[in-house]
CSV table of C-alpha atoms in Angstrom, one decimal:
chain,number,residue,atom,x,y,z
A,1,MET,CA,-159.5,106.1,110.2
A,2,LYS,CA,-158.6,107.6,113.5
A,3,SER,CA,-158.6,104.0,115.0
A,4,PHE,CA,-156.4,103.0,112.1
A,5,LYS,CA,-153.8,105.7,113.1
A,6,LYS,CA,-153.9,104.6,116.8
A,7,LEU,CA,-153.4,100.8,115.8
A,8,CYS,CA,-150.5,102.0,113.8
A,9,LEU,CA,-149.0,104.1,116.5
A,10,PHE,CA,-149.7,101.3,119.2
A,11,ILE,CA,-147.9,98.6,116.7
A,12,ILE,CA,-144.9,100.9,116.2
A,13,LEU,CA,-144.3,101.7,119.8
A,14,GLY,CA,-144.8,97.9,120.5
A,15,ILE,CA,-142.0,97.1,118.0
A,16,PHE,CA,-139.7,99.8,119.7
A,17,SER,CA,-140.4,98.5,123.2
A,18,PHE,CA,-139.9,94.8,122.6
A,19,SER,CA,-136.9,95.1,120.3
A,20,GLY,CA,-134.6,96.5,123.0
A,21,CYS,CA,-131.6,98.1,121.8
A,22,LYS,CA,-128.1,96.9,123.0
A,23,LYS,CA,-125.1,99.3,124.0
A,24,ASP,CA,-122.3,99.2,121.4
A,25,ASN,CA,-120.0,98.5,124.1
A,26,ASP,CA,-121.7,95.9,126.1
A,27,GLU,CA,-118.6,94.1,127.7
A,28,THR,CA,-120.4,90.8,127.4
A,29,THR,CA,-121.1,90.5,124.0
A,30,VAL,CA,-118.7,92.8,122.1
A,31,ASP,CA,-114.9,92.1,122.3
A,32,ASN,CA,-113.2,95.4,121.7
A,33,HIS,CA,-110.3,94.7,124.3
A,34,ALA,CA,-106.9,93.3,123.7
A,35,PRO,CA,-106.0,90.4,126.2
A,36,VAL,CA,-103.7,90.8,129.0
A,37,ILE,CA,-100.5,89.3,130.0
A,38,ASP,CA,-99.6,89.2,133.6
A,39,LEU,CA,-96.0,89.0,134.4
A,40,THR,CA,-96.6,89.6,138.4
A,41,GLY,CA,-96.5,87.0,141.0
A,42,ASP,CA,-94.6,83.8,140.2
A,43,ALA,CA,-94.3,84.4,136.4
A,44,PHE,CA,-91.2,83.6,134.7
A,45,PRO,CA,-89.4,84.7,133.0
A,46,VAL,CA,-89.5,88.3,133.7
A,47,GLN,CA,-87.3,91.3,132.4
A,48,CYS,CA,-83.6,90.4,133.0
A,49,SER,CA,-84.3,86.8,133.9
A,50,THR,CA,-81.1,84.6,133.6
A,51,LEU,CA,-81.5,81.0,132.0
A,52,LYS,CA,-78.8,78.3,131.9
A,53,ARG,CA,-77.9,76.6,128.9
A,54,GLY,CA,-78.1,72.8,128.8
A,55,GLY,CA,-80.9,72.9,131.1
A,56,SER,CA,-84.7,73.6,131.3
A,57,PHE,CA,-86.9,76.2,133.0
A,58,THR,CA,-90.6,76.6,133.4
A,59,PHE,CA,-92.3,79.4,131.4
A,60,LYS,CA,-95.2,80.8,133.7
A,61,THR,CA,-97.7,83.5,133.2
A,62,LYS,CA,-101.2,84.2,133.5
A,63,PHE,CA,-103.4,85.7,130.4
A,64,SER,CA,-106.9,87.3,130.9
A,65,ASP,CA,-109.2,88.6,128.4
A,66,ASN,CA,-112.8,90.4,128.8
A,67,ILE,CA,-114.7,87.5,126.3
A,68,GLU,CA,-112.5,84.8,125.6
A,69,LEU,CA,-108.8,84.0,124.9
A,70,GLY,CA,-107.5,82.2,121.8
A,71,THR,CA,-103.7,81.2,121.5
A,72,TYR,CA,-100.6,82.4,122.8
A,73,SER,CA,-96.9,81.9,121.4
A,74,ILE,CA,-93.2,82.2,122.8
A,75,ASP,CA,-90.4,83.5,120.5
A,76,ILE,CA,-86.8,83.3,122.0
A,77,HIS,CA,-84.1,84.7,119.7
A,78,HIS,CA,-80.7,86.2,120.3
A,79,ASN,CA,-80.1,89.7,120.7
A,80,PHE,CA,-76.3,89.8,120.1
A,81,ASP,CA,-76.6,92.8,117.8
A,82,HIS,CA,-78.6,94.9,120.5
A,83,HIS,CA,-81.7,95.4,118.5
A,84,THR,CA,-84.7,96.0,120.6
A,85,HIS,CA,-88.4,95.5,120.9
A,86,SER,CA,-88.8,95.3,124.7
A,87,THR,CA,-91.9,96.3,125.9
A,88,GLU,CA,-90.4,96.8,129.6
A,89,PHE,CA,-89.3,99.9,131.1
A,90,GLU,CA,-86.2,98.2,133.2
A,91,GLU,CA,-83.2,98.1,131.2
A,92,CYS,CA,-80.9,95.0,131.5
A,93,GLU,CA,-77.1,95.2,131.3
A,94,LEU,CA,-76.0,93.7,127.9
A,95,GLN,CA,-72.9,91.8,126.9
A,96,PRO,CA,-70.7,93.2,124.2
A,97,LYS,CA,-72.1,92.7,120.7
A,98,LYS,CA,-71.2,89.7,118.8
A,99,GLU,CA,-71.7,87.6,115.8
A,100,PRO,CA,-73.9,84.6,116.3
A,101,VAL,CA,-72.6,81.1,115.8
A,102,LYS,CA,-75.1,78.8,116.9
A,103,PRO,CA,-77.8,81.0,118.5
A,104,PHE,CA,-80.8,79.4,120.4
A,105,LEU,CA,-84.0,79.8,118.6
A,106,PHE,CA,-87.6,78.7,120.0
A,107,ILE,CA,-90.9,79.6,118.5
A,108,LYS,CA,-94.0,77.8,119.4
A,109,SER,CA,-97.7,78.4,119.6
A,110,TYR,CA,-100.2,76.9,122.0
A,111,ASP,CA,-103.9,76.7,121.9
A,112,ILE,CA,-105.8,77.8,125.1
A,113,PRO,CA,-109.0,75.4,125.7
A,114,SER,CA,-112.1,77.4,124.3
A,115,GLY,CA,-114.3,79.5,126.9
A,116,GLN,CA,-111.4,80.7,128.8
A,117,LYS,CA,-111.2,84.3,130.0
A,118,ASN,CA,-108.5,83.4,132.6
A,119,TYR,CA,-105.8,81.1,131.8
A,120,GLU,CA,-102.3,80.4,133.5
A,121,ALA,CA,-99.7,79.1,131.0
A,122,VAL,CA,-96.9,76.6,132.1
A,123,GLN,CA,-94.6,75.3,129.8
A,124,GLN,CA,-91.3,73.5,130.1
A,125,ILE,CA,-88.8,74.8,127.8
A,126,GLU,CA,-85.4,73.0,127.0
A,127,VAL,CA,-82.2,75.2,126.5
A,128,SER,CA,-79.7,73.2,124.4
A,129,ALA,CA,-76.1,72.8,126.1
A,130,ASP,CA,-74.5,73.8,122.7
A,131,ILE,CA,-76.2,77.1,121.9
A,132,ASP,CA,-74.3,80.3,122.2
A,133,PRO,CA,-74.8,82.0,125.7
A,134,GLY,CA,-75.7,85.7,125.7
A,135,ASP,CA,-78.4,88.4,125.3
A,136,TYR,CA,-81.7,87.1,124.1
A,137,HIS,CA,-85.1,88.4,123.7
A,138,PHE,CA,-88.2,86.5,125.3
A,139,MET,CA,-91.3,87.4,123.1
A,140,ILE,CA,-94.7,86.6,124.7
A,141,SER,CA,-97.8,87.0,122.5
A,142,ILE,CA,-101.6,86.3,123.4
A,143,SER,CA,-104.5,86.5,121.2
A,144,ASP,CA,-108.1,86.5,121.9
A,145,HIS,CA,-110.8,84.6,120.0
A,146,VAL,CA,-111.5,87.4,117.5
A,147,GLY,CA,-107.9,88.5,117.0
A,148,TRP,CA,-106.9,91.2,119.5
A,149,SER,CA,-103.4,90.6,120.5
A,150,THR,CA,-100.8,91.8,123.0
A,151,ILE,CA,-97.2,91.2,123.0
A,152,LYS,CA,-94.6,91.3,125.8
A,153,GLY,CA,-90.9,91.6,125.0
A,154,LEU,CA,-88.4,90.9,127.4
A,155,SER,CA,-84.7,90.9,127.7
A,156,ILE,CA,-82.9,87.8,129.3
A,157,GLN,CA,-79.5,86.5,129.2
A,158,ILE,CA,-78.5,82.8,128.7
A,159,VAL,CA,-75.5,81.8,130.6
A,160,GLU,CA,-73.2,78.9,130.6
């Protein structure tokens, strides 16, 4: 009976020693962090940037995540009523409020190739010549592979 208890104890200890517990916050397996939008370096646009209607510009920024990135989207819409969802501290000089006649609207999502922890997004965007110039918001959203997301809201102007 004594050897049976020793055998049971040995088996239980063996199970615990071989099963190994993982930390809940293991950075390599658990994604508990939102992705990052990096607007430094040669990123464009940034807060208070100016775009020209009738031309094009190159959107450029870097994204990163602790495990894997998923998709990003761009939303450009008018701010003629001076509503706000800017995430930047710097305030831009706004034009007088006005009613939209033919505002520019751009909403598009882009997939990031799977397995990427770091990604430089580069997109050419056309701005129609016949849209209303004025104050706009440039919203950048990034989601990782499990759904964590980050949004940057920039104030920009589109000029003639």
